[in-house]
Amino acid sequence: MEKKVFLSEKDMPRAWYNIQADLPHPLPPPLNPATGEPITPDMLEAIFPMNLIEQEMSLSRSIPIPDEVLEQLLLWRPTPMYRATALEKRLGTPARIYYKNEGVSPAGSHKPNTSVAQAYYNKEAGIKRLTTETGAGQWGSALAFACNRFGLEIKVYMVRVSFDQKPYRRMMMETWGGTCVPSPSPDTSAGRGFLEADPDHSGSLGIAISEAIEDAVTSENTKYSLGSVLNHVLLHQSVIGLEARKQLESIGEYPDIIIGCAGGGSNFAGIAFPFIRDKIHGKDIRVIASEPTSCPTLTRGHYVYDFGDTAKTTPLLPMYSIGHGFIPAPIHAGGLRYHGMAPLVSRVFTDGLIEAKAYNQLETFAAGIAFARTEGFIPAPETNHAIACAIEEAKRAKEEGKERVILMNFSGHGIIDLPSYDAYLSGKLQDHVMPDEEIEKLLKELDEYPKPK
Amino acid sequence: MEKKVFLSEKDMPRAWYNIQADLPHPLPPPLNPATGEPITPDMLEAIFPMNLIEQEMSLSRSIPIPDEVLEQLLLWRPTPMYRATALEKRLGTPARIYYKNEGVSPAGSHKPNTSVAQAYYNKEAGIKRLTTETGAGQWGSALAFACNRFGLEIKVYMVRVSFDQKPYRRMMMETWGGTCVPSPSPDTSAGRGFLEADPDHSGSLGIAISEAIEDAVTSENTKYSLGSVLNHVLLHQSVIGLEARKQLESIGEYPDIIIGCAGGGSNFAGIAFPFIRDKIHGKDIRVIASEPTSCPTLTRGHYVYDFGDTAKTTPLLPMYSIGHGFIPAPIHAGGLRYHGMAPLVSRVFTDGLIEAKAYNQLETFAAGIAFARTEGFIPAPETNHAIACAIEEAKRAKEEGKERVILMNFSGHGIIDLPSYDAYLSGKLQDHVMPDEEIEKLLKELDEYPKPK
């Protein structure tokens, strides 16, 4: 048995998989918060190009990947799949653990799978410039990379506290020719408002979204781009699971359990949806979304209509949420600190097609260290949540004496996050579990809006 | 034409290539500085295990890679070879540029190719613990990774100024379970001496070497490990060139020009030596070592017997050198700030089998930015020297209207070095060219020792 399971470039998937075609119950539409009526495509046109809006609403099962996008994806795709033999040995488990390494992309995570597609479609629509927001910078750097590929300008509004404390991803954006400013910035009226109230405002993702959207709707030839949550983003990530299925097939394997960490839901959906299709058609598998106890969207949130952002500028989305007013604890898995969950992931969760598990920060870092010291690669703090879950399932397989096949998404490497490992190893990290009353209070604000069916 | 040229695991080389078997003139032996006599294997046994000393002195052309080492190398090898089509297009060159991506290893550079081999041989020899020195940390992190693979303890003496200013690689070592201390440290008598003279001593590579060697010779079951310069290190790196040759063969190509950056010489030798063998046997190719003008070992140094370290604790090595007393300018390509050049690389240089070019820091960063903005991957500052050379040769091919094939080693990624790109982009970097008088003065100290023949 070889260590890595490769897939040749010619076997790279030529089309994305759209789970909307197979859902047992259709996705409820996003709503206009002012009217309670479904959002129509033209309402989204101020911020997204029409070709992506069409993709967002498409019910086609298979959507061809344009050659220009494929050419970019081939820079790092198909990504290698590994058998985690050293980790299995450490655990003494009869389970066979496979992981898909999305950390090999130039930006170090799965995010470029959608950023190159979005940059391409915007360019096709005649757009010259994109704006976006970023927290720790994974998404901003992935979009800066993609805009460089297609000759688009980009401006990233980065939450000021991250901009100041975590400069590496800002430097990465600039190395690729992108512009990154701390948010709140003096460049938008929203930003100026916050700076007037407090010149040292540390910013928030909600404010950064407001700035990026304002910039997009008020600038020429400019659109806004989002790195998770939306249907088209999850669509673009389906290459992960499509490749994984081919790779496992090539060695005569099929997974019993599929695991991904879930923040907005895109890397989880990427690896899981092509297999959930099989489950919808009768296959007996378990699919697990792994999230932090400090932001327990699926495990403790409710299925509601909620805003995508804190500032309530987006349409109402049908999703599991702990409330848009949620202020996440400062855990190191920045990509998992989101109050909601992608509508498509929320839909398959409410339909019982997936499970969810929540893990404390300390146990995720213990899992990450165990992984680094067996498999060698240092995982991103987000990825550590998937690893914690895979380890738990591998131990369960041992207890039950079952030879299970576990497939996990290694969503990104942790090289830029090494200070979080340093904090863990020196005993400076702690767990942050959310009190129930807080969630109830945040969700109460949504009582006036309809509930998804 | 596919973007990447893959090589399957089963086609991974099973043996290292030892250029000593093909040298037109044999390598002069290292000398004992006290007697001027050649060093014998037993003199090295205090610091290296005998199996590695035998490899150091072996004249066999082909040395089998042990299965246990191969298993570790397969974690990231064979490394992908890329055709740099976007860079070619930007340059408008008829040259076809291929690069071998050594940045995909868990430590992010070519260094683990030898660290896993060295850890294995030490373990085989019954050694329980290794020591080494590190500057910016590339080697220390690669050896920490390797020691973790084979269950060895490791202590890395890291130059204090880097330990304080560049903590990421220290954190990487600790994530893999290694110990890393700032040098000078209170843990050795050499370190205590320097600390007594100056409690805030910022350290140097020479001091760190002295500490690591003292620790190895005074501790039980402990040996010392070196990341470049020595014959066995270059041997272990030959997998790069052996793979590259197979990959090019698989697409019907053979390089006209082979380029690697050269500090101690190991990544350069790794990609070049298997092709230099062909050159020795009549093939018409050019092989270029690319170095910084601030540390111009090959382009302006002399072929002499010199010490491997500043503190004069090593045997005298037959090598191109600008003198062991050299204090390198603070350029960002930390891996290229070494006063000497591997004896094997020095030998092929003096025999006219390779050329050398030196580049200023600013032009290497311009090359790195051009690469990142065309090929996507962000290169290490050391790697930028190879890229600057490849770009120069591609432009020459354009001027001359020649369809040349250029092969370059992408020795590592620059993610941990992003602050150097930040400094470049904000205009804070400068060039550091060494005055001739300084080199002459440093080399004068060596007049009392024999010259290599």
Short mmCIF file of C-alpha atoms in Angstrom, two decimals, chain B:
data_model
loop_
_atom_site.label_atom_id
_atom_site.label_comp_id
_atom_site.label_asym_id
_atom_site.label_seq_id
_atom_site.Cartn_x
_atom_site.Cartn_y
_atom_site.Cartn_z
CA MET B 1 0.34 19.38 -21.62
CA GLU B 2 -0.51 19.00 -17.96
CA LYS B 3 0.53 21.64 -15.45
CA LYS B 4 2.37 19.35 -13.04
CA VAL B 5 4.67 16.46 -13.86
CA PHE B 6 3.99 13.77 -11.30
CA LEU B 7 6.05 10.76 -10.48
CA SER B 8 4.34 7.86 -8.78
CA GLU B 9 5.56 6.54 -5.45
CA LYS B 10 6.66 3.31 -7.08
CA ASP B 11 8.96 5.31 -9.39
CA MET B 12 10.59 7.10 -6.46
CA PRO B 13 14.40 6.55 -6.56
CA ARG B 14 15.47 3.60 -4.39
CA ALA B 15 19.10 4.70 -4.10
CA TRP B 16 20.98 7.97 -3.60
CA TYR B 17 23.49 9.11 -6.21
CA ASN B 18 27.04 9.72 -4.96
CA ILE B 19 28.94 12.02 -7.30
CA GLN B 20 32.27 11.01 -5.71
CA ALA B 21 32.22 7.93 -7.96
CA ASP B 22 32.24 10.10 -11.09
CA LEU B 23 34.48 13.05 -10.16
CA PRO B 24 37.25 13.74 -12.71
CA HIS B 25 39.55 14.54 -9.76
CA PRO B 26 39.03 13.01 -6.32
CA LEU B 27 37.91 15.14 -3.42
CA PRO B 28 40.87 16.30 -1.26
CA PRO B 29 40.47 14.97 2.30
CA PRO B 30 39.54 17.13 5.27
CA LEU B 31 42.60 17.94 7.35
CA ASN B 32 43.37 18.05 11.03
CA PRO B 33 44.28 21.73 11.57
CA ALA B 34 46.79 20.85 14.30
CA THR B 35 48.82 18.42 12.19
CA GLY B 36 47.87 19.17 8.59
CA GLU B 37 47.22 15.42 8.20
CA PRO B 38 44.01 13.95 6.74
CA ILE B 39 41.19 13.30 9.16
CA THR B 40 40.50 9.61 9.82
CA PRO B 41 37.01 8.17 10.45
CA ASP B 42 37.67 7.56 14.16
CA MET B 43 38.38 11.26 14.70
CA LEU B 44 34.83 12.05 13.61
CA GLU B 45 33.22 9.41 15.79
CA ALA B 46 32.86 11.71 18.78
CA ILE B 47 30.28 13.72 16.90
CA PHE B 48 28.83 11.48 14.15
CA PRO B 49 27.76 7.82 14.14
CA MET B 50 30.02 5.48 12.15
CA ASN B 51 27.35 4.58 9.56
CA LEU B 52 27.13 8.25 8.50
CA ILE B 53 30.93 8.64 8.59
CA GLU B 54 31.17 5.68 6.22
CA GLN B 55 28.66 7.34 3.94
CA GLU B 56 30.63 10.57 4.14
CA MET B 57 33.70 8.78 2.80
CA SER B 58 32.04 6.29 0.45
CA LEU B 59 33.05 6.19 -3.21
CA SER B 60 30.13 3.94 -4.24
CA ARG B 61 28.08 5.50 -7.01
CA SER B 62 24.75 4.26 -5.72
CA ILE B 63 23.78 3.90 -2.07
CA PRO B 64 20.45 2.21 -1.34
CA ILE B 65 17.85 4.26 0.56
CA PRO B 66 16.75 2.17 3.57
CA ASP B 67 13.05 1.25 3.56
CA GLU B 68 12.50 3.11 6.83
CA VAL B 69 13.84 6.32 5.28
CA LEU B 70 11.91 5.80 2.07
CA GLU B 71 8.71 5.41 4.06
CA GLN B 72 9.28 8.84 5.62
CA LEU B 73 10.28 10.51 2.35
CA LEU B 74 7.07 9.24 0.76
CA LEU B 75 5.12 11.50 3.09
CA TRP B 76 5.87 14.32 0.61
CA ARG B 77 7.96 12.73 -2.16
CA PRO B 78 8.21 12.43 -5.09
CA THR B 79 7.73 16.20 -5.10
CA PRO B 80 5.76 17.70 -7.98
CA MET B 81 7.57 19.27 -10.91
CA TYR B 82 5.84 22.25 -12.47
CA ARG B 83 6.11 23.90 -15.83
CA ALA B 84 6.22 27.65 -15.09
CA THR B 85 3.98 28.53 -18.02
CA ALA B 86 2.63 31.74 -16.48
CA LEU B 87 6.13 33.02 -15.73
CA GLU B 88 7.27 32.10 -19.25
CA LYS B 89 4.34 34.02 -20.68
CA ARG B 90 5.10 37.08 -18.53
CA LEU B 91 8.71 36.99 -19.77
CA GLY B 92 7.72 36.28 -23.37
CA THR B 93 10.49 33.72 -23.49
CA PRO B 94 10.80 30.74 -25.82
CA ALA B 95 12.47 28.90 -22.90
CA ARG B 96 10.52 26.21 -21.10
CA ILE B 97 11.05 26.63 -17.34
CA TYR B 98 10.46 23.69 -15.02
CA TYR B 99 10.71 23.82 -11.26
CA LYS B 100 10.81 21.14 -8.64
CA ASN B 101 8.68 22.11 -5.61
CA GLU B 102 10.55 21.11 -2.44
CA GLY B 103 8.30 23.41 -0.43
CA VAL B 104 5.69 20.65 -0.05
CA SER B 105 7.55 18.90 2.78
CA PRO B 106 6.05 19.28 6.28
CA ALA B 107 8.90 21.65 7.22
CA GLY B 108 8.48 23.59 3.97
CA SER B 109 11.91 23.07 2.41
CA HIS B 110 14.33 20.46 1.01
CA LYS B 111 16.00 20.04 4.42
CA PRO B 112 13.94 17.02 5.59
CA ASN B 113 15.45 14.96 2.72
CA THR B 114 18.60 14.65 4.79
CA SER B 115 17.20 15.13 8.30
CA VAL B 116 15.07 11.97 8.09
CA ALA B 117 18.05 10.00 6.75
CA GLN B 118 20.35 11.31 9.47
CA ALA B 119 17.82 10.63 12.22
CA TYR B 120 17.38 7.10 10.90
CA TYR B 121 21.12 6.30 10.79
CA ASN B 122 21.64 7.73 14.26
CA LYS B 123 18.80 5.63 15.60
CA GLU B 124 20.27 2.55 13.90
CA ALA B 125 23.56 3.31 15.63
CA GLY B 126 21.82 3.30 19.02
CA ILE B 127 21.84 7.06 19.46
CA LYS B 128 18.97 8.47 21.54
CA ARG B 129 19.44 12.20 21.14
CA LEU B 130 20.72 14.70 18.55
CA THR B 131 21.98 18.24 18.84
CA THR B 132 22.33 20.87 16.18
CA GLU B 133 22.54 24.59 15.60
CA THR B 134 20.21 26.70 13.53
CA GLY B 135 20.16 30.27 12.26
CA ALA B 136 16.75 31.28 10.96
CA GLY B 137 15.48 27.82 11.89
CA GLN B 138 14.99 25.94 8.59
CA TRP B 139 17.44 23.23 9.58
CA GLY B 140 16.41 23.07 13.22
CA SER B 141 12.78 22.58 12.30
CA ALA B 142 13.61 19.94 9.67
CA LEU B 143 15.68 17.97 12.19
CA ALA B 144 13.00 18.32 14.89
CA PHE B 145 10.52 16.87 12.40
CA ALA B 146 12.86 13.97 11.60
CA CYS B 147 13.67 13.20 15.25
CA ASN B 148 9.96 13.03 15.96
CA ARG B 149 9.60 10.48 13.15
CA PHE B 150 12.19 8.18 14.69
CA GLY B 151 11.57 8.81 18.38
CA LEU B 152 14.83 10.65 19.07
CA GLU B 153 15.22 13.55 21.45
CA ILE B 154 16.58 16.74 19.97
CA LYS B 155 18.06 19.95 21.26
CA VAL B 156 18.51 22.86 18.87
CA TYR B 157 20.78 25.80 19.68
CA MET B 158 19.25 28.74 17.83
CA VAL B 159 21.15 32.00 17.32
CA ARG B 160 19.58 34.30 19.91
CA VAL B 161 18.79 37.18 17.58
CA SER B 162 16.74 34.81 15.37
CA PHE B 163 15.24 33.07 18.41
CA ASP B 164 13.91 36.43 19.57
CA GLN B 165 12.96 37.95 16.22
CA LYS B 166 11.77 34.89 14.27
CA PRO B 167 9.82 32.71 16.66
CA TYR B 168 7.80 30.70 14.12
CA ARG B 169 10.38 28.03 13.42
CA ARG B 170 11.10 27.64 17.13
CA MET B 171 7.38 27.06 17.60
CA MET B 172 7.45 24.54 14.76
CA MET B 173 10.25 22.60 16.48
CA GLU B 174 8.29 22.53 19.72
CA THR B 175 5.10 21.46 17.97
CA TRP B 176 7.04 18.40 16.82
CA GLY B 177 8.26 17.84 20.38
CA GLY B 178 11.76 19.26 20.02
CA THR B 179 13.65 21.50 22.44
CA CYS B 180 15.03 24.80 21.18
CA VAL B 181 17.10 27.21 23.26
CA PRO B 182 18.62 30.58 22.40
CA SER B 183 22.39 30.51 21.90
CA PRO B 184 24.55 31.47 23.73
CA SER B 185 22.81 29.41 26.42
CA PRO B 186 23.69 28.69 30.05
CA ASP B 187 23.55 24.96 29.17
CA THR B 188 27.12 24.59 27.86
CA SER B 189 30.48 25.89 29.07
CA ALA B 190 30.98 27.61 25.70
CA GLY B 191 27.62 29.34 26.06
CA ARG B 192 28.28 30.31 29.69
CA GLY B 193 31.57 31.90 28.63
CA PHE B 194 29.88 34.15 26.10
CA LEU B 195 27.06 35.01 28.51
CA GLU B 196 29.52 35.97 31.23
CA ALA B 197 31.22 38.37 28.85
CA ASP B 198 27.86 39.75 27.69
CA PRO B 199 24.55 38.60 29.25
CA ASP B 200 22.71 40.07 26.22
CA HIS B 201 24.93 38.43 23.61
CA SER B 202 22.96 38.17 20.35
CA GLY B 203 24.74 34.97 19.31
CA SER B 204 26.16 33.71 16.05
CA LEU B 205 26.07 30.52 14.03
CA GLY B 206 29.68 29.83 15.09
CA ILE B 207 28.78 29.98 18.78
CA ALA B 208 25.70 27.82 18.25
CA ILE B 209 27.82 25.18 16.48
CA SER B 210 30.27 25.17 19.38
CA GLU B 211 27.43 24.67 21.85
CA ALA B 212 25.79 21.89 19.84
CA ILE B 213 29.09 20.02 19.42
CA GLU B 214 30.04 20.43 23.09
CA ASP B 215 26.61 19.09 24.10
CA ALA B 216 27.00 16.10 21.74
CA VAL B 217 30.47 15.11 22.90
CA THR B 218 29.67 15.55 26.61
CA SER B 219 26.21 13.92 26.73
CA GLU B 220 25.32 10.24 26.73
CA ASN B 221 24.04 8.58 23.57
CA THR B 222 24.10 11.93 21.82
CA LYS B 223 25.48 12.92 18.43
CA TYR B 224 25.61 16.08 16.39
CA SER B 225 23.87 16.63 13.07
CA LEU B 226 24.64 19.08 10.27
CA GLY B 227 22.18 20.29 7.63
CA SER B 228 24.48 21.10 4.70
CA VAL B 229 28.11 21.15 3.46
CA LEU B 230 29.05 17.53 4.22
CA ASN B 231 29.15 14.81 1.57
CA HIS B 232 26.47 12.63 3.16
CA VAL B 233 24.09 15.58 3.35
CA LEU B 234 24.52 16.29 -0.36
CA LEU B 235 24.11 12.57 -1.04
CA HIS B 236 20.70 12.53 0.68
CA GLN B 237 19.59 15.52 -1.39
CA SER B 238 20.28 13.70 -4.67
CA VAL B 239 16.68 12.43 -4.68
CA ILE B 240 15.67 15.87 -5.98
CA GLY B 241 17.69 15.59 -9.18
CA LEU B 242 17.04 11.87 -9.62
CA GLU B 243 13.30 12.49 -9.48
CA ALA B 244 13.60 15.53 -11.74
CA ARG B 245 15.41 13.51 -14.38
CA LYS B 246 12.70 10.85 -14.37
CA GLN B 247 9.98 13.48 -14.50
CA LEU B 248 11.53 15.31 -17.43
CA GLU B 249 12.14 12.00 -19.20
CA SER B 250 8.46 11.11 -18.81
CA ILE B 251 7.53 14.16 -20.92
CA GLY B 252 10.41 13.83 -23.36
CA GLU B 253 12.47 16.72 -22.01
CA TYR B 254 16.10 17.14 -20.94
CA PRO B 255 17.40 20.37 -19.38
CA ASP B 256 19.86 22.68 -21.12
CA ILE B 257 20.38 24.67 -17.93
CA ILE B 258 20.04 23.53 -14.29
CA ILE B 259 19.81 26.17 -11.57
CA GLY B 260 19.85 26.05 -7.78
CA CYS B 261 20.57 28.60 -5.08
CA ALA B 262 23.69 27.84 -3.09
CA GLY B 263 24.44 28.57 0.57
CA GLY B 264 26.15 25.53 2.03
CA GLY B 265 25.37 23.81 -1.26
CA SER B 266 22.95 21.02 -0.40
CA ASN B 267 19.82 21.94 -2.37
CA PHE B 268 21.95 22.99 -5.33
CA ALA B 269 23.82 19.68 -5.27
CA GLY B 270 20.54 17.85 -4.81
CA ILE B 271 19.10 19.01 -8.09
CA ALA B 272 22.40 19.34 -9.99
CA PHE B 273 24.63 16.34 -9.26
CA PRO B 274 22.61 13.67 -11.11
CA PHE B 275 22.82 15.92 -14.21
CA ILE B 276 26.50 16.79 -13.65
CA ARG B 277 27.13 13.07 -13.92
CA ASP B 278 25.77 13.30 -17.48
CA LYS B 279 27.96 16.35 -18.12
CA ILE B 280 31.05 14.49 -16.91
CA HIS B 281 30.13 11.85 -19.46
CA GLY B 282 29.88 14.34 -22.28
CA LYS B 283 26.43 15.92 -22.12
CA ASP B 284 26.40 19.58 -23.18
CA ILE B 285 24.58 21.36 -20.36
CA ARG B 286 25.12 24.38 -18.14
CA VAL B 287 24.73 24.13 -14.37
CA ILE B 288 24.51 27.36 -12.40
CA ALA B 289 24.82 27.97 -8.65
CA SER B 290 23.11 31.20 -7.63
CA GLU B 291 24.34 33.04 -4.55
CA PRO B 292 23.97 36.46 -2.88
CA THR B 293 26.42 39.27 -3.64
CA SER B 294 26.52 39.80 0.12
CA CYS B 295 28.04 36.32 0.59
CA PRO B 296 29.75 35.60 -2.73
CA THR B 297 31.47 32.33 -1.84
CA LEU B 298 31.89 30.90 -5.32
CA THR B 299 31.96 34.09 -7.38
CA ARG B 300 34.55 35.92 -5.29
CA GLY B 301 35.96 33.45 -2.77
CA HIS B 302 39.08 31.30 -3.15
CA TYR B 303 39.53 27.54 -3.22
CA VAL B 304 41.32 26.98 0.11
CA TYR B 305 41.41 24.83 3.19
CA ASP B 306 39.20 26.62 5.69
CA PHE B 307 37.31 25.90 8.87
CA GLY B 308 33.65 25.01 8.60
CA ASP B 309 32.79 27.33 11.49
CA THR B 310 33.78 30.71 12.87
CA ALA B 311 35.04 29.22 16.12
CA LYS B 312 37.55 26.98 14.25
CA THR B 313 36.35 23.78 15.91
CA THR B 314 35.89 21.74 12.71
CA PRO B 315 38.50 20.04 10.55
CA LEU B 316 39.86 22.08 7.64
CA LEU B 317 37.65 21.54 4.63
CA PRO B 318 38.75 21.92 1.00
CA MET B 319 36.29 24.52 -0.23
CA TYR B 320 35.57 27.84 -1.82
CA SER B 321 35.43 30.31 1.00
CA ILE B 322 35.45 33.98 1.78
CA GLY B 323 37.02 33.15 5.15
CA HIS B 324 35.62 31.70 8.36
CA GLY B 325 35.89 35.13 10.01
CA PHE B 326 33.19 36.46 7.69
CA ILE B 327 30.24 38.13 9.41
CA PRO B 328 27.38 38.08 6.92
CA ALA B 329 25.22 41.11 6.24
CA PRO B 330 21.70 40.75 7.63
CA ILE B 331 20.07 39.65 4.36
CA HIS B 332 16.82 37.75 4.53
CA ALA B 333 18.08 34.64 2.77
CA GLY B 334 19.47 33.28 6.05
CA GLY B 335 20.26 29.92 4.47
CA LEU B 336 22.73 31.53 2.07
CA ARG B 337 24.76 33.38 4.69
CA TYR B 338 27.58 30.86 4.97
CA HIS B 339 31.23 31.71 4.39
CA GLY B 340 32.12 28.43 2.67
CA MET B 341 30.74 26.02 0.10
CA ALA B 342 30.34 22.25 0.33
CA PRO B 343 33.61 20.52 -0.66
CA LEU B 344 31.83 18.52 -3.38
CA VAL B 345 30.27 21.64 -4.91
CA SER B 346 33.63 23.42 -4.61
CA ARG B 347 35.31 20.52 -6.40
CA VAL B 348 32.96 20.53 -9.40
CA PHE B 349 33.25 24.31 -9.54
CA THR B 350 37.04 24.29 -9.65
CA ASP B 351 36.84 21.59 -12.31
CA GLY B 352 34.68 23.86 -14.48
CA LEU B 353 31.60 21.64 -14.33
CA ILE B 354 29.40 24.37 -12.89
CA GLU B 355 29.14 28.15 -13.13
CA ALA B 356 28.24 30.61 -10.40
CA LYS B 357 26.29 33.86 -10.46
CA ALA B 358 25.68 36.34 -7.68
CA TYR B 359 22.55 38.47 -7.28
CA ASN B 360 21.72 41.50 -5.17
CA GLN B 361 19.04 41.16 -2.54
CA LEU B 362 16.63 43.59 -4.20
CA GLU B 363 16.69 41.83 -7.56
CA THR B 364 16.08 38.48 -5.88
CA PHE B 365 12.95 39.85 -4.19
CA ALA B 366 11.79 41.38 -7.46
CA ALA B 367 12.18 37.89 -8.95
CA GLY B 368 10.29 36.33 -6.04
CA ILE B 369 7.41 38.76 -6.44
CA ALA B 370 7.31 38.08 -10.19
CA PHE B 371 7.16 34.37 -9.43
CA ALA B 372 4.44 34.67 -6.76
CA ARG B 373 2.34 36.83 -9.07
CA THR B 374 2.61 34.41 -11.99
CA GLU B 375 3.11 30.91 -10.62
CA GLY B 376 1.23 31.55 -7.37
CA PHE B 377 3.55 29.95 -4.84
CA ILE B 378 5.46 32.35 -2.57
CA PRO B 379 9.15 31.36 -2.58
CA ALA B 380 11.63 31.42 0.29
CA PRO B 381 14.15 34.29 0.08
CA GLU B 382 16.89 31.72 -0.64
CA THR B 383 14.84 30.29 -3.50
CA ASN B 384 14.48 33.79 -4.96
CA HIS B 385 18.16 33.60 -5.92
CA ALA B 386 17.48 30.59 -8.14
CA ILE B 387 14.45 32.36 -9.60
CA ALA B 388 16.47 35.52 -10.38
CA CYS B 389 18.94 33.35 -12.26
CA ALA B 390 16.23 31.42 -14.10
CA ILE B 391 14.60 34.69 -15.17
CA GLU B 392 17.95 36.02 -16.41
CA GLU B 393 18.53 32.86 -18.45
CA ALA B 394 14.98 32.88 -19.80
CA LYS B 395 15.47 36.48 -20.95
CA ARG B 396 18.76 35.51 -22.57
CA ALA B 397 17.00 32.68 -24.41
CA LYS B 398 14.51 35.26 -25.67
CA GLU B 399 17.26 37.62 -26.86
CA GLU B 400 19.01 34.75 -28.58
CA GLY B 401 15.78 33.26 -29.92
CA LYS B 402 16.63 29.86 -28.39
CA GLU B 403 14.08 27.32 -27.19
CA ARG B 404 16.00 26.30 -24.06
CA VAL B 405 14.84 24.00 -21.27
CA ILE B 406 15.59 25.44 -17.83
CA LEU B 407 15.26 23.33 -14.68
CA MET B 408 15.24 25.11 -11.35
CA ASN B 409 14.99 23.98 -7.76
CA PHE B 410 12.22 25.67 -5.77
CA SER B 411 13.96 24.87 -2.51
CA GLY B 412 11.26 26.05 -0.13
CA HIS B 413 8.21 28.21 0.43
CA GLY B 414 8.35 31.67 1.94
CA ILE B 415 5.32 31.61 4.24
CA ILE B 416 7.38 32.01 7.41
CA ASP B 417 9.48 34.64 5.61
CA LEU B 418 6.55 36.90 4.69
CA PRO B 419 7.95 39.75 6.82
CA SER B 420 10.88 39.94 4.37
CA TYR B 421 8.42 40.48 1.49
CA ASP B 422 6.71 43.11 3.60
CA ALA B 423 10.05 44.86 4.09
CA TYR B 424 10.77 44.66 0.35
CA LEU B 425 7.35 45.97 -0.70
CA SER B 426 7.57 48.87 1.73
CA GLY B 427 11.03 49.86 0.48
CA LYS B 428 12.90 48.90 3.63
CA LEU B 429 15.32 46.39 2.09
CA GLN B 430 18.71 47.23 0.68
CA ASP B 431 21.60 45.59 -1.12
CA HIS B 432 24.80 44.63 0.67
CA VAL B 433 27.76 44.13 -1.64
CA MET B 434 30.98 42.97 -0.04
CA PRO B 435 34.19 45.00 -0.55
CA ASP B 436 37.10 43.04 -2.13
CA GLU B 437 39.57 44.13 0.57
CA GLU B 438 37.42 42.52 3.22
CA ILE B 439 37.50 39.14 1.50
CA GLU B 440 41.26 39.33 0.93
CA LYS B 441 41.81 40.17 4.57
CA LEU B 442 39.69 37.24 5.78
CA LEU B 443 41.42 34.78 3.47
CA LYS B 444 44.89 35.94 4.52
CA GLU B 445 44.34 34.22 7.86
CA LEU B 446 44.42 30.89 6.03
CA ASP B 447 47.89 31.32 4.55
CA GLU B 448 49.46 28.93 7.04
CA TYR B 449 47.32 25.99 5.87
CA PRO B 450 47.87 23.86 2.77
CA LYS B 451 45.95 24.56 -0.42
CA PRO B 452 43.65 21.88 -1.88
CA LYS B 453 45.01 20.18 -5.02
#
